[in-house]
Amino acid sequence: MTQPVHTNRGFEHELTTLRERILLMGGRAEEAINSALGSLEDRDVALAERVKAMDDYIDRDELEIDELAQTILATRQPVASDLRFITMSLKIVTDLERIGDLAANIAKRSIELVGMPPLTPGVNFGPLAKRVQQSLREALDSFVERNADKALAIIEADREIDAMNAALFSDLISRGSVDTATLRVLIPTTSIARSLERIGDHAKNLAEEVVYMVRGRDVRHRNAIRHSRGDQS
Amino acid sequence: MERTSTTPPPSVKLSIRDLQVSYGSKRALGPISVDIYERNVTALIGPSGCGKSTFLRSLNRMNDLVPSAQIEGSVKLDGTELYGAQVDPVGVRRRIGMVFQQSNPFPKSIAENVAYGLKIEKKLQKSEIRDRVEQALRRSALWEEVKDRLDESALRLSGGQQQRLCIARALAVNPDVLLMDEPASALDPIATARIEQLIHELSASVTVVIVTHNLQQAARVSSYTAFFYLGDLVEYNRTEVIFRNPSQEKTEEYVTGKFG
Amino acid sequence: MKLKLKRTKRNALGDIALILASALALLLVIGSLAVIVIDVGIHGYERLSWAFLTESPDNGMMGGGIFPAIVGTTAMVFLMTLAGVPIGVATAVYLHEYAAPDSRFAKLVRIAVQNLAGVPSIVFGLFGLGFFIQWVGPGIDRFLLGGARMFGQPGILWASLTMAVLTLPVVIVATEEALSNVPNSVREAAFALGATKFQVVATVVVPQSLAGILTGGILAVSRGAGEVAPLLFTGAAYFLPELPSRFSDQFMHLGYHVYVLSTQSPDVDATQPILYATVLVLLALVFMLNLTAMVARSRMRRHFA
């Protein structure tokens, strides 16, 4: 079945451009995380520096996509699914931009860690990092496929990430009083864990935005709505 | 009053059941069943020839004037059947006013235009007519602009003023319902904005049903929207639902401009 | 490729030729009218006087004035208008407002009206003679007046009615034209305000087309004022110094008087000044009626435009 297209080709073209720009930006954010984690693992300062440069690209993407979306809003007065797509685009780019920042933060922390002795026992970011990367990839896939079910699965999976992060934290805290040298390593390590968890949150936001875009149903803050409804009745 | 999705639906002003209109052997509309809510603006949208104007004209029995039109079904105003055997279409039209796409003032003075509906109905004191003319012109936000030249020809007014005069003329007989057939399609953006503001103000006292090709206008002025396609009512819901998240694919395609 | 913006000689010549042709046509129309008016004016003016307008002809038409003809013409036009315009307007209103668009009866009436307009005026005279004078008139005499011969002969009433029939198509066509110029949206507006069909017609449609109806009426009147042939059989008198005082009286008519003066005079040279002056008065009357029509029309337009 072919998707019906807008009678106005100019409008259709603008929407396609917007979608492609968002995907490109998402790809950059993914790459930034992968590189940041790579630089952490391999203690690769050059790669970490590249991540910081990538963040500039991502920031520029945000500005340009914002402008494009605003132009479409001003000139086309989109409604229904078009309106949801464009307003969600504005939110999606904010999340992607934050992901870029967080990747840059991981890169910076990994530069700090270069030349420092590893913690004993070692901290294994692997499973958390993999889970977060998977969430972001699937969130972007669900955006491409307009697949709300996939997006909902990501939202559910966020609990897993939170749990993994919590376990990591309690591991770090349980090390009790430490000497200054260890603290120097511990602080950036904690920061990296925190960044990963935040990236997971943004991936979840992306997923929620995709659900709204596709279904027109808001799945954010379900507790808040339940409470306000309860107050009224 | 702020109308949010949690407020209960207002009472039903017009109740339409199985309304069907055909011209000769060609079906133009329906059968359609729908409730129009009191003191709300209901917008009828859809591509040309979808039956929305036919529907509008069935509500005040203007279709009776078309010799080939056959109308079946029921339209009730506050529970009273408008298509009953005893009902005089003339009486229906006094309670359900209409404003047309092209402003159509009579080539008479401004005051005479507004007073027309009053004068043909019954004999009234001059002072009473004057009062009701002023009242109607105030309600249509035209009074300040024309109060010093009520005896001038209505045709000297600008397009937007003429349209507001036509609204005043329809309001002068105090109708329950005001039907509007693309009332702003021939006006510039400023005159259009005035008409839209006026429609908004009127909805406090009158039930308004408006046909429009301008989707943004429907979104701006109405609280309910009905989408017609090929003579059928495809979707009827609160306006923000139609424009944010319609449930029918046809509606989605129409409002986003993916038709044809 | 170079854009050709220069005016070509061929185009210029074409324009000039067209302008010349239009000017020539215009000259022909205005010229012939001017020749008539000037010729009649110069020759007729000498004989024109107050006495000429207010006295009866005497001396075997070679002296006196044309007062009875002026009065007779005016009275005939008045009666004709009174009889013809209401019927014509009513017919047009029926055809345009009440009859269904595909009504066979309306179609038939329209064809009849069109054919009526094409009938030579002399035939109308014969119709008046046959219908009014030999059929309706004697009927009135026999059944209402107990056999006295009064309406069974040519008279101003029959002449006026005959002329009314003659001018009916003009009134009907002009009125229908005026009615069709009233936009449908205005009718709809009145209906939507709860007006009945009659109210729509009487308070909106007819008032709005009054200018057109009036024009039609006056054009019909001016045609009736200038038409002579039907009067030959129906009531115009060769010479009648008294004014008509009853509907059955005969009357003098300006047009007929011109005809009489130019064909029946014993001394052509002696009657020529009178003839010119009479033609001048007739022309003035017709022009005045046309002028009234134009003024009325533009006034109505200006009043609400």
JSON list of C-alpha atoms in Angstrom, two decimals, chain A residues 128 157-167 197 201 204:
[
{"chain": "A", "resi": 128, "resn": "LEU", "atom": "CA", "xyz": [24.56, -0.49, 31.07]},
{"chain": "A", "resi": 157, "resn": "ALA", "atom": "CA", "xyz": [12.85, -0.96, 29.25]},
{"chain": "A", "resi": 158, "resn": "ASP", "atom": "CA", "xyz": [13.88, 2.31, 30.87]},
{"chain": "A", "resi": 159, "resn": "ARG", "atom": "CA", "xyz": [13.18, 0.77, 34.28]},
{"chain": "A", "resi": 160, "resn": "GLU", "atom": "CA", "xyz": [15.82, -1.82, 33.55]},
{"chain": "A", "resi": 161, "resn": "ILE", "atom": "CA", "xyz": [18.35, 0.93, 32.82]},
{"chain": "A", "resi": 162, "resn": "ASP", "atom": "CA", "xyz": [17.43, 2.72, 36.02]},
{"chain": "A", "resi": 163, "resn": "ALA", "atom": "CA", "xyz": [17.89, -0.51, 37.95]},
{"chain": "A", "resi": 164, "resn": "MET", "atom": "CA", "xyz": [21.26, -1.21, 36.34]},
{"chain": "A", "resi": 165, "resn": "ASN", "atom": "CA", "xyz": [22.37, 2.31, 37.13]},
{"chain": "A", "resi": 166, "resn": "ALA", "atom": "CA", "xyz": [21.21, 2.03, 40.71]},
{"chain": "A", "resi": 167, "resn": "ALA", "atom": "CA", "xyz": [23.18, -1.22, 41.11]},
{"chain": "A", "resi": 197, "resn": "GLU", "atom": "CA", "xyz": [21.54, 6.95, 32.81]},
{"chain": "A", "resi": 201, "resn": "ASP", "atom": "CA", "xyz": [16.13, 8.97, 29.98]},
{"chain": "A", "resi": 204, "resn": "LYS", "atom": "CA", "xyz": [12.81, 7.17, 26.70]}
]
